[in-house]
Short mmCIF file of N, CA, C and O in Angstrom, two decimals:
data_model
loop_
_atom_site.label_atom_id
_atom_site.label_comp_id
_atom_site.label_asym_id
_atom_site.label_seq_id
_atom_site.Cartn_x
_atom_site.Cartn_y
_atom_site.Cartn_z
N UNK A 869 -21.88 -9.96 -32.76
CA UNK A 869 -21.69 -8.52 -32.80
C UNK A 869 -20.20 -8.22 -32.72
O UNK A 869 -19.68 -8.49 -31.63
N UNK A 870 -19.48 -7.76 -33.61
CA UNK A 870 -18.35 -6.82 -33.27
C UNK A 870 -18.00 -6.73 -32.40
O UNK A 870 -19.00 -6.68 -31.69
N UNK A 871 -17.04 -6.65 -31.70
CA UNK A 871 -16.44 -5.99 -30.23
C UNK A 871 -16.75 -4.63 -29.90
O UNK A 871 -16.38 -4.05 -30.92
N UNK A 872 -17.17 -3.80 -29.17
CA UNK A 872 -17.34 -2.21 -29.20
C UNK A 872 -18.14 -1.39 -30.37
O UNK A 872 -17.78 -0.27 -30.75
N UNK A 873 -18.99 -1.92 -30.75
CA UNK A 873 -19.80 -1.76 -31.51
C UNK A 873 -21.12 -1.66 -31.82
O UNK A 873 -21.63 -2.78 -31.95
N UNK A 874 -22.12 -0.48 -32.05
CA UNK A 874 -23.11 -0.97 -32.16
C UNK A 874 -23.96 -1.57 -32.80
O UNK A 874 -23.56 -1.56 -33.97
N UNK A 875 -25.03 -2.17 -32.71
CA UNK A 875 -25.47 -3.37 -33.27
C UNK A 875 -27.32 -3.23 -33.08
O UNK A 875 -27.61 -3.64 -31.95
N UNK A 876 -28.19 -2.92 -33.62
CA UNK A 876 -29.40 -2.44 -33.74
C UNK A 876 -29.63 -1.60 -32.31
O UNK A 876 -29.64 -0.38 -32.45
N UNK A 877 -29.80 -2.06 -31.09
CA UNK A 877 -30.54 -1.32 -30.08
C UNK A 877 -29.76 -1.90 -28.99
O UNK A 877 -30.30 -1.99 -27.89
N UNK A 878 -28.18 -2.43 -29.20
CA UNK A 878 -27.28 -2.06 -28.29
C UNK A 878 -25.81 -2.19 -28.71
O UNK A 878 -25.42 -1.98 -29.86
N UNK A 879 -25.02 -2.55 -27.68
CA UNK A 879 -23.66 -1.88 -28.26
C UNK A 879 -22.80 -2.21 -26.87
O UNK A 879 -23.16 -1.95 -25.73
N UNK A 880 -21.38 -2.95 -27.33
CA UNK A 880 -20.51 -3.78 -26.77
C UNK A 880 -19.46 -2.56 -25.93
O UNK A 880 -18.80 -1.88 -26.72
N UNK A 881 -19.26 -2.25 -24.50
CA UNK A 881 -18.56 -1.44 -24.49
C UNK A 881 -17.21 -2.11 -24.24
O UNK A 881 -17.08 -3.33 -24.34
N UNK A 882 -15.98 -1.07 -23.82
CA UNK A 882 -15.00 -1.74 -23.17
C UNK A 882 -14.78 -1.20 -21.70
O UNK A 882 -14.02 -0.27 -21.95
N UNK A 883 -14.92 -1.19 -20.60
CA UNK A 883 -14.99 -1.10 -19.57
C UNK A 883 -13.10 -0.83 -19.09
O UNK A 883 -12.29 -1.50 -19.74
N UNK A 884 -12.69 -0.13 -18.29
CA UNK A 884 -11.39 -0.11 -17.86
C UNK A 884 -11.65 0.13 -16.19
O UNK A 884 -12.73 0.58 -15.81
N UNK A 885 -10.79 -0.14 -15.44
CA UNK A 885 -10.83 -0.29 -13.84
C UNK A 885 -9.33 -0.07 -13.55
O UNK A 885 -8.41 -0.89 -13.60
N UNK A 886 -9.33 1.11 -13.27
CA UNK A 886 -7.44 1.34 -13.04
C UNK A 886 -7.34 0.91 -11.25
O UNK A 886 -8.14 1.00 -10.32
N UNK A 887 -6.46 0.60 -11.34
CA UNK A 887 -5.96 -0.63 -9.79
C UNK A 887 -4.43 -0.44 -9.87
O UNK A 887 -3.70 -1.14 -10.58
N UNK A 888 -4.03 0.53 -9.10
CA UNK A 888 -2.93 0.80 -8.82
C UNK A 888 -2.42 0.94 -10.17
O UNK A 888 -3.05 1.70 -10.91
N UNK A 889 -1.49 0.42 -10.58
CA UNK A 889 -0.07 0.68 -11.52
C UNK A 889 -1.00 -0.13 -12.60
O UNK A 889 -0.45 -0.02 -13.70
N UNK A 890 -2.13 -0.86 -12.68
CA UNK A 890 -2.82 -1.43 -14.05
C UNK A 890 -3.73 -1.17 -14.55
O UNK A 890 -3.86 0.02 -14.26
N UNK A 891 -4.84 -1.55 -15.38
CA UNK A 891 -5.99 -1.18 -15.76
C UNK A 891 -6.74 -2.62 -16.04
O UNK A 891 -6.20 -3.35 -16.87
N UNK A 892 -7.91 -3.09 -15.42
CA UNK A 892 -8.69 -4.44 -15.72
C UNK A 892 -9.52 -3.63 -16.65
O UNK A 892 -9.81 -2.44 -16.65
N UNK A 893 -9.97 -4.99 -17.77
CA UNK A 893 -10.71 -4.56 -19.12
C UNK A 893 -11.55 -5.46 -18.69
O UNK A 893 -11.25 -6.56 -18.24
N UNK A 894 -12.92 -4.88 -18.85
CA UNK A 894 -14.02 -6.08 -19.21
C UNK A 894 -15.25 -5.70 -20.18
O UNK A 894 -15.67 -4.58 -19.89
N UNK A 895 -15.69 -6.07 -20.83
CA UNK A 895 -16.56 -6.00 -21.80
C UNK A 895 -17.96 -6.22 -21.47
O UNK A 895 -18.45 -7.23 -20.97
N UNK A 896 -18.54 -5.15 -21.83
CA UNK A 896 -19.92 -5.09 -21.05
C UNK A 896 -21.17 -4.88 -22.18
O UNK A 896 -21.06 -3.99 -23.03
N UNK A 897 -22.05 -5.51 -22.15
CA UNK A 897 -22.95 -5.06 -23.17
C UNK A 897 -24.40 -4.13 -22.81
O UNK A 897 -25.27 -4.50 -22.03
N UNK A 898 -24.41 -2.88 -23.57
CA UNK A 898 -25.07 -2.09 -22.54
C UNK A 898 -26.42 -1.86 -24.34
O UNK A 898 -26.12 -1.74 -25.53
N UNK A 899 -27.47 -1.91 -23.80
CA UNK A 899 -28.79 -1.76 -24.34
C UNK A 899 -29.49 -0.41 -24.43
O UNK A 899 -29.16 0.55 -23.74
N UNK A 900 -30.44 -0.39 -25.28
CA UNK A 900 -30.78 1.26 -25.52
C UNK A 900 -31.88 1.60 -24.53
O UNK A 900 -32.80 2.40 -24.74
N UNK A 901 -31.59 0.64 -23.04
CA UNK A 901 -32.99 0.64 -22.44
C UNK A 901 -32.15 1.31 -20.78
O UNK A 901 -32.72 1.74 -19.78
N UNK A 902 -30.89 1.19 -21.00
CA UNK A 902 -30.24 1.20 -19.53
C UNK A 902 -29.66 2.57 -19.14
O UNK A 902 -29.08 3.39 -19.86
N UNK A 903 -29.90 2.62 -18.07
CA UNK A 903 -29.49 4.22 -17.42
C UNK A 903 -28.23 3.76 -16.76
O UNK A 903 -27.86 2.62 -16.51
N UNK A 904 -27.40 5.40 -16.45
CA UNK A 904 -25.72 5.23 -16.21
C UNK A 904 -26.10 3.74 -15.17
O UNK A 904 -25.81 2.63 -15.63
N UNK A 905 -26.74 3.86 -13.79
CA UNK A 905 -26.81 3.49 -12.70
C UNK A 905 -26.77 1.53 -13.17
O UNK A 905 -25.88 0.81 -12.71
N UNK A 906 -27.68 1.10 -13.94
CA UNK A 906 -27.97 0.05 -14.35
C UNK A 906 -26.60 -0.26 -14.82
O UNK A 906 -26.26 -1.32 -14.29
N UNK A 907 -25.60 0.23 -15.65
CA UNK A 907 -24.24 -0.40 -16.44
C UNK A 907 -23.39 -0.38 -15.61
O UNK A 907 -22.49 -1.20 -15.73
N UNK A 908 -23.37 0.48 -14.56
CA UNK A 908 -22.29 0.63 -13.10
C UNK A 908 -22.43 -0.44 -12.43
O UNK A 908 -21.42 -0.91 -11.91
N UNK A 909 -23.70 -1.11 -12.27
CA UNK A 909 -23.72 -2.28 -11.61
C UNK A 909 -23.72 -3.44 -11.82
O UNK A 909 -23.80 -4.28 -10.92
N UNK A 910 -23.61 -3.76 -13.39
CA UNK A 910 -23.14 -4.70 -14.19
C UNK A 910 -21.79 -4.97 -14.46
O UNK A 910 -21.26 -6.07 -14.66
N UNK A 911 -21.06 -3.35 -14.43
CA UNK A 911 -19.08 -3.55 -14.14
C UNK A 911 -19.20 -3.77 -12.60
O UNK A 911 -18.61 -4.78 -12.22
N UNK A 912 -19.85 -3.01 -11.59
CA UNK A 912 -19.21 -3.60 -10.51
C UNK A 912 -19.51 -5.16 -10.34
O UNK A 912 -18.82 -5.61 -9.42
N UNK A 913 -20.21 -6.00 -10.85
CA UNK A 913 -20.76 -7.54 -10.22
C UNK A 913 -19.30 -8.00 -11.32
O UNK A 913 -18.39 -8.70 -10.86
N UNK A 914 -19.26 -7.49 -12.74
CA UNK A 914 -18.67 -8.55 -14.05
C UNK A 914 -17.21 -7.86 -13.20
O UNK A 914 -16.37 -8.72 -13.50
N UNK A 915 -16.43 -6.80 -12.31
CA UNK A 915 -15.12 -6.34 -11.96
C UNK A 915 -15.21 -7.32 -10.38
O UNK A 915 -14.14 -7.51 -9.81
N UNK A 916 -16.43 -7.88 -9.75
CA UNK A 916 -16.31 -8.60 -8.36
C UNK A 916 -16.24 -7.53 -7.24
O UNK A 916 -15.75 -7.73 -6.13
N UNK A 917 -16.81 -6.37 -7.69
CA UNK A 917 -16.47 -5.19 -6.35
C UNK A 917 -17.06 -4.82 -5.74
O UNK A 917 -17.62 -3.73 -5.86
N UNK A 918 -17.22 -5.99 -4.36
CA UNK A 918 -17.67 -5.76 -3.09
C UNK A 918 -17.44 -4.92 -2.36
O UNK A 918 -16.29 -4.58 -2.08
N UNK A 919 -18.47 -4.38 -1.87
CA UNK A 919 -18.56 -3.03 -0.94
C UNK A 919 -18.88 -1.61 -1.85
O UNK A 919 -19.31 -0.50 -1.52
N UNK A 920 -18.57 -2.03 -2.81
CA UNK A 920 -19.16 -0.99 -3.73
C UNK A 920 -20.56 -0.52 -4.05
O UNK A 920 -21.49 -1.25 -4.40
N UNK A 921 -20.60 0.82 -3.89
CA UNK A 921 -22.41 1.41 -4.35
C UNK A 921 -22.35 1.67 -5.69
O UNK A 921 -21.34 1.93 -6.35
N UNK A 922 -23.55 1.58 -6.09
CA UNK A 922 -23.27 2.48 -8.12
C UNK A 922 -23.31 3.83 -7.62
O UNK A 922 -22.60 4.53 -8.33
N UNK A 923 -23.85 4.47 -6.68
CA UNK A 923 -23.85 6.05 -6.33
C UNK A 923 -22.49 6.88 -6.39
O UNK A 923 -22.38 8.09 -6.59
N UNK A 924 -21.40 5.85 -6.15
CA UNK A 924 -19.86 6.07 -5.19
C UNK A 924 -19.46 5.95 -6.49
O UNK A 924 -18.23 6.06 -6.41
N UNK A 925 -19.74 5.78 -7.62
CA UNK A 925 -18.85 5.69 -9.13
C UNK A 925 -19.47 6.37 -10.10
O UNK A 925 -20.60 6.87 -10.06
N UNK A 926 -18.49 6.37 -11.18
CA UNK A 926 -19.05 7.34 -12.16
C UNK A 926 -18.41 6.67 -13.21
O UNK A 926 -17.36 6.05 -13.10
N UNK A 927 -19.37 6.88 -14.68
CA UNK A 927 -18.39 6.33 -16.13
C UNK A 927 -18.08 7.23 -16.45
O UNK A 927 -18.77 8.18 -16.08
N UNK A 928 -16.79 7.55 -17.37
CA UNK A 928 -16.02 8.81 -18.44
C UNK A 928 -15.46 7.82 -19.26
O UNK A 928 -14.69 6.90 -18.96
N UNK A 929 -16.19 8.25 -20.79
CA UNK A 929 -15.70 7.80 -22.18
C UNK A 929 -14.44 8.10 -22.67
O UNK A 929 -14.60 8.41 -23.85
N UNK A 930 -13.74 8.14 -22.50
CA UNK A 930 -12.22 8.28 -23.57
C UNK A 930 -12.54 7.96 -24.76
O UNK A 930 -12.62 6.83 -25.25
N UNK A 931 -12.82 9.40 -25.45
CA UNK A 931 -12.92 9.86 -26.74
C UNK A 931 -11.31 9.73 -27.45
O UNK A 931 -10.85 8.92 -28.26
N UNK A 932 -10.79 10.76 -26.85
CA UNK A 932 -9.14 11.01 -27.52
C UNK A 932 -8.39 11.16 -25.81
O UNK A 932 -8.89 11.63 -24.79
N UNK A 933 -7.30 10.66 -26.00
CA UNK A 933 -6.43 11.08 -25.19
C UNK A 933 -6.51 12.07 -24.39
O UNK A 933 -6.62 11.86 -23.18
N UNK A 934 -6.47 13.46 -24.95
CA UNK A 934 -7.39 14.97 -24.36
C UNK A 934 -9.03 15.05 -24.08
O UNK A 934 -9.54 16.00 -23.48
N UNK A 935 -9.83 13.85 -24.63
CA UNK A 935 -11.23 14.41 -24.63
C UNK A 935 -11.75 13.08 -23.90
O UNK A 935 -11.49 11.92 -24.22
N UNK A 936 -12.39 13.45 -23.05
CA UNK A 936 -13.36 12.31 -22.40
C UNK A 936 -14.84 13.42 -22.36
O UNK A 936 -15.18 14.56 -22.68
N UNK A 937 -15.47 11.88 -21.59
CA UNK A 937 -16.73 12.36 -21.72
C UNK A 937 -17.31 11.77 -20.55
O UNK A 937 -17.06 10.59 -20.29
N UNK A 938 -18.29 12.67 -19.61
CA UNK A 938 -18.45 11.64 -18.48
C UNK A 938 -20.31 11.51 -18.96
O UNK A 938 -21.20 12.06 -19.61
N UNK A 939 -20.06 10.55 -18.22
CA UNK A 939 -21.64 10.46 -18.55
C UNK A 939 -22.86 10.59 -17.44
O UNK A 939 -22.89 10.01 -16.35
N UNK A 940 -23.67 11.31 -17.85
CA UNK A 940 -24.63 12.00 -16.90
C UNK A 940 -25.25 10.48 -15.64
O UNK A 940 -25.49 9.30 -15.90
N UNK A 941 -25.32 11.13 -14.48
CA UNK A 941 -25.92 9.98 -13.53
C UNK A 941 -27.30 9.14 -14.53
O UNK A 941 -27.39 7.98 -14.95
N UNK A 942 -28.29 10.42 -14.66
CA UNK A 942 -29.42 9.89 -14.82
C UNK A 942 -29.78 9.28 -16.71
O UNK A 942 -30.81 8.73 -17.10
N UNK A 943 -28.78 9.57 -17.37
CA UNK A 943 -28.39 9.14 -18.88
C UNK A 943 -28.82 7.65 -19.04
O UNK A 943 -28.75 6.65 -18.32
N UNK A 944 -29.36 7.96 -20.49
CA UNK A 944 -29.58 6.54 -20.95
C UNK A 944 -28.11 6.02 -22.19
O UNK A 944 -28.02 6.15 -23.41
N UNK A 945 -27.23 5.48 -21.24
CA UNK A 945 -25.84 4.85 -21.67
C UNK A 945 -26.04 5.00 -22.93
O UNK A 945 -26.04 6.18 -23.28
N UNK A 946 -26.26 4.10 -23.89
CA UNK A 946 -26.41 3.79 -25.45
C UNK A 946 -26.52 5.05 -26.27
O UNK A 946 -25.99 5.13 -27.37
N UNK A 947 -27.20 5.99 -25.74
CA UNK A 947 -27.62 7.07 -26.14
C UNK A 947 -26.72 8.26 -26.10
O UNK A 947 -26.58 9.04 -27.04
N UNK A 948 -25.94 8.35 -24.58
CA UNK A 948 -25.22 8.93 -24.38
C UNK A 948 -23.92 9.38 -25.03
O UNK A 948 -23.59 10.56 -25.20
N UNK A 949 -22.95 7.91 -25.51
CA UNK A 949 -21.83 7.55 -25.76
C UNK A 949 -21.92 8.49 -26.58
O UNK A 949 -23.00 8.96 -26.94
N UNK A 950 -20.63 8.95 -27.03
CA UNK A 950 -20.53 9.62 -28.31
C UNK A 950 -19.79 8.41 -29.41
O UNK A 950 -18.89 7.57 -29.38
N UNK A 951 -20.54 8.79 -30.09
CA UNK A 951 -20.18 7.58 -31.18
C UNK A 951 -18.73 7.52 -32.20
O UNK A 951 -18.40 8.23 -33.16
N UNK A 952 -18.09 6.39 -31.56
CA UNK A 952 -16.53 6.69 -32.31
C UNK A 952 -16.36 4.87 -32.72
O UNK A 952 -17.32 4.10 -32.64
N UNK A 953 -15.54 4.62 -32.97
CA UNK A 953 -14.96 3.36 -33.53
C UNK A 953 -14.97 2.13 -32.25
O UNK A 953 -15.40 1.00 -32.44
N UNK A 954 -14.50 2.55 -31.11
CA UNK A 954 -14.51 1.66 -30.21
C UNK A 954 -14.97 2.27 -28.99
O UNK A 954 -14.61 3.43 -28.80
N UNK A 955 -15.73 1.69 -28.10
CA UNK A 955 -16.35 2.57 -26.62
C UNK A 955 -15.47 2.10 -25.88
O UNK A 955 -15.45 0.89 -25.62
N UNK A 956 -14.54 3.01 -25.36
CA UNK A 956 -13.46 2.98 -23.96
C UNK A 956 -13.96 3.66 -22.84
O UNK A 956 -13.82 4.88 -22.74
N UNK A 957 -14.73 2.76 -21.69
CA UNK A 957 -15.45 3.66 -20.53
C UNK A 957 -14.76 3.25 -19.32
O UNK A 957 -14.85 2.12 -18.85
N UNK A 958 -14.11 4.15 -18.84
CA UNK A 958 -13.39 3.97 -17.35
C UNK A 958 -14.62 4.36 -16.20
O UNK A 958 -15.42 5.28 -16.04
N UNK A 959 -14.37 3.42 -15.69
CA UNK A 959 -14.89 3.23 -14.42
C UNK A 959 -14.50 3.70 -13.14
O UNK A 959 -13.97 2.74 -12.57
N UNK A 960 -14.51 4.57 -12.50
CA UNK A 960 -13.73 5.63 -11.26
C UNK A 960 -14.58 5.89 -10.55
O UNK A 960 -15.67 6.11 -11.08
N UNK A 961 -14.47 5.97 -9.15
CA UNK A 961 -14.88 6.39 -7.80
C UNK A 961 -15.04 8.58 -8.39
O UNK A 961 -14.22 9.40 -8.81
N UNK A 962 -16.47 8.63 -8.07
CA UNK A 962 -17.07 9.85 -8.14
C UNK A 962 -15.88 10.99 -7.62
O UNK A 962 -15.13 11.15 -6.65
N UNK A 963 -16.20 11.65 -8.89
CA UNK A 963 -14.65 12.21 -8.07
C UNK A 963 -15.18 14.04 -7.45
O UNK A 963 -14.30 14.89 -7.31
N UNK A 964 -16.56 14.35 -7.18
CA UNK A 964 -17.27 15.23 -6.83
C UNK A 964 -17.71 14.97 -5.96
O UNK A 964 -17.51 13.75 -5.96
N UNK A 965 -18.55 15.33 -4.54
CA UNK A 965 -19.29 14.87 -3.56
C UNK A 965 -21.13 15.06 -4.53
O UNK A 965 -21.24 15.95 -5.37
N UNK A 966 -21.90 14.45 -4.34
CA UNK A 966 -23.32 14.04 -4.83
C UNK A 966 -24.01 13.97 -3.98
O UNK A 966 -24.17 15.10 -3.51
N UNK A 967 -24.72 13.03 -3.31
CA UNK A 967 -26.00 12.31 -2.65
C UNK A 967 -25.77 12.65 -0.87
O UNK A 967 -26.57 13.06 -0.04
N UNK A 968 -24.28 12.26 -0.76
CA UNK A 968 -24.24 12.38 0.58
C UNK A 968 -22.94 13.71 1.09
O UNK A 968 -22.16 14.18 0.26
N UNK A 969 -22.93 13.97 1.98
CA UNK A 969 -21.78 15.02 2.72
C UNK A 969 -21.17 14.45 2.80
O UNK A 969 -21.31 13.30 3.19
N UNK A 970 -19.53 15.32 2.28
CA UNK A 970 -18.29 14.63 2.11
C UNK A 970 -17.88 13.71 3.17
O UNK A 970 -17.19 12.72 2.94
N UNK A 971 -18.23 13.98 4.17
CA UNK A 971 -17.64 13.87 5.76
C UNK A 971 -18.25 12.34 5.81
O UNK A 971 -17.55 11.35 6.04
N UNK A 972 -19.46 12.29 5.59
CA UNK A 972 -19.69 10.76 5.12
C UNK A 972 -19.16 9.86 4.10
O UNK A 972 -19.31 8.65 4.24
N UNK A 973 -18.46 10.44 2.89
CA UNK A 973 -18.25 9.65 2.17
C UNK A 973 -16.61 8.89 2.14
O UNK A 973 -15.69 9.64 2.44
N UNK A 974 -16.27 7.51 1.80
CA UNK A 974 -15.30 6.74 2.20
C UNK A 974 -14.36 7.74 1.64
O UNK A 974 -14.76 8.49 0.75
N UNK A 975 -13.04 7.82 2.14
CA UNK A 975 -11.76 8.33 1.67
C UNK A 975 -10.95 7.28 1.13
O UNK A 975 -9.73 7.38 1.08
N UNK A 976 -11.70 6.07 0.64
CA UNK A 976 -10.93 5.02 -0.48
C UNK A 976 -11.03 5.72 -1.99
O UNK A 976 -12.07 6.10 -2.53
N UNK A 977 -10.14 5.77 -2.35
CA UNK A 977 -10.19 6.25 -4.17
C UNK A 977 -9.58 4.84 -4.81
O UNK A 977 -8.73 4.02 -4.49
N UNK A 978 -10.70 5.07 -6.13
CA UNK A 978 -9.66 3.72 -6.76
C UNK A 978 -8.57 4.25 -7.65
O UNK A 978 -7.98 3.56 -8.48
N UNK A 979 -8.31 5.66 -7.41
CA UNK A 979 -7.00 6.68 -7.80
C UNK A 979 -6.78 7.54 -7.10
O UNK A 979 -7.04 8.74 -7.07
N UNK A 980 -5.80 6.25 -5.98
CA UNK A 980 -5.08 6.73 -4.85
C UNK A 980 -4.07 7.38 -5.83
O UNK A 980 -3.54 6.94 -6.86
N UNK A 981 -3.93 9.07 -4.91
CA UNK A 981 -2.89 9.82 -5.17
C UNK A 981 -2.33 10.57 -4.01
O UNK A 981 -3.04 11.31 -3.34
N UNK A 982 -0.96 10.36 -3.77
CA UNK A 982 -0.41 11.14 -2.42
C UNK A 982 -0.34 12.32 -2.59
O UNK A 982 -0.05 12.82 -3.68
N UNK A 983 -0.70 13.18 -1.20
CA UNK A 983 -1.12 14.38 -1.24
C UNK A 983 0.39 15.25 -0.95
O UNK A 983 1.22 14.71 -0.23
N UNK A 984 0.60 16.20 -1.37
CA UNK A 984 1.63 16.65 -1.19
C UNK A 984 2.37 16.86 0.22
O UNK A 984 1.82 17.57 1.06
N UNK A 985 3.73 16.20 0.53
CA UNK A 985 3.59 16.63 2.05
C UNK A 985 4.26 18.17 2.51
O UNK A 985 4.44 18.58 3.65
N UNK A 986 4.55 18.86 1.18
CA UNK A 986 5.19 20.38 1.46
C UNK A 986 3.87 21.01 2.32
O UNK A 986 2.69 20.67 2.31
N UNK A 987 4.65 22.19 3.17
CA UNK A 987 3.40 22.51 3.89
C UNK A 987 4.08 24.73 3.30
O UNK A 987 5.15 25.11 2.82
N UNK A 988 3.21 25.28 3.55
CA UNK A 988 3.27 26.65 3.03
C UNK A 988 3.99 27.43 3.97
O UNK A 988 4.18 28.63 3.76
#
């Protein structure tokens, strides 16, 4: 199969994992049978990321530079993608509160950003 491509009843993505100042690529092959939750946990085992939930992440397609696309929790991946030349899906820590109260959820981002220290 092609790289990023689909191919009868699935389709090669490219996976991105931004980590400080880089981005890890890994290539994931996602089927016309798998929901978001199922491909989250195939980048977190194929990225090694322990301590990680699939609940605590989310995929967004990079369509164009300006246009992404996130993809619904309960989505069937394959289906979802919007169909372009190559599938670029970043992989990011939920960047909304969901399932649990904020107050519970870790204050690790895997896009650590310093908060401003001006005060008003």
């Amino acid at each position: 199969m092609p790289p990023h491509h689909r191919l009868g009843d699935s389709c090669v993505i490219r996976v991105m994992l931004p980590v400080e100042n880089r981005r890890l690529c890994k290539s994931i092959e996602v089927t016309n049978q798998e929901k978001t939750r199922d491909v989250i946990v195939k980048a977190i085992k194929k990225f090694q990321m322990r301590g990680y939930k699939p609940e605590d992440l989310e995929l967004v397609q990079i369509i164009t530079q300006d246009q992404k696309l996130r993809i619904p929790d309960d989505a069937n991946v394959f289906y979802a993608l919007k169909t372009t030349d190559v599938y670029h899906v970043v992989l990011r820590k939920y960047t909304f509160p969901r399932r649990t109260p904020a107050k519970q959820r870790s204050s690790f981002s895997l896009f650590h950003r310093k908060r401003s220290e001006s005060k008003a």
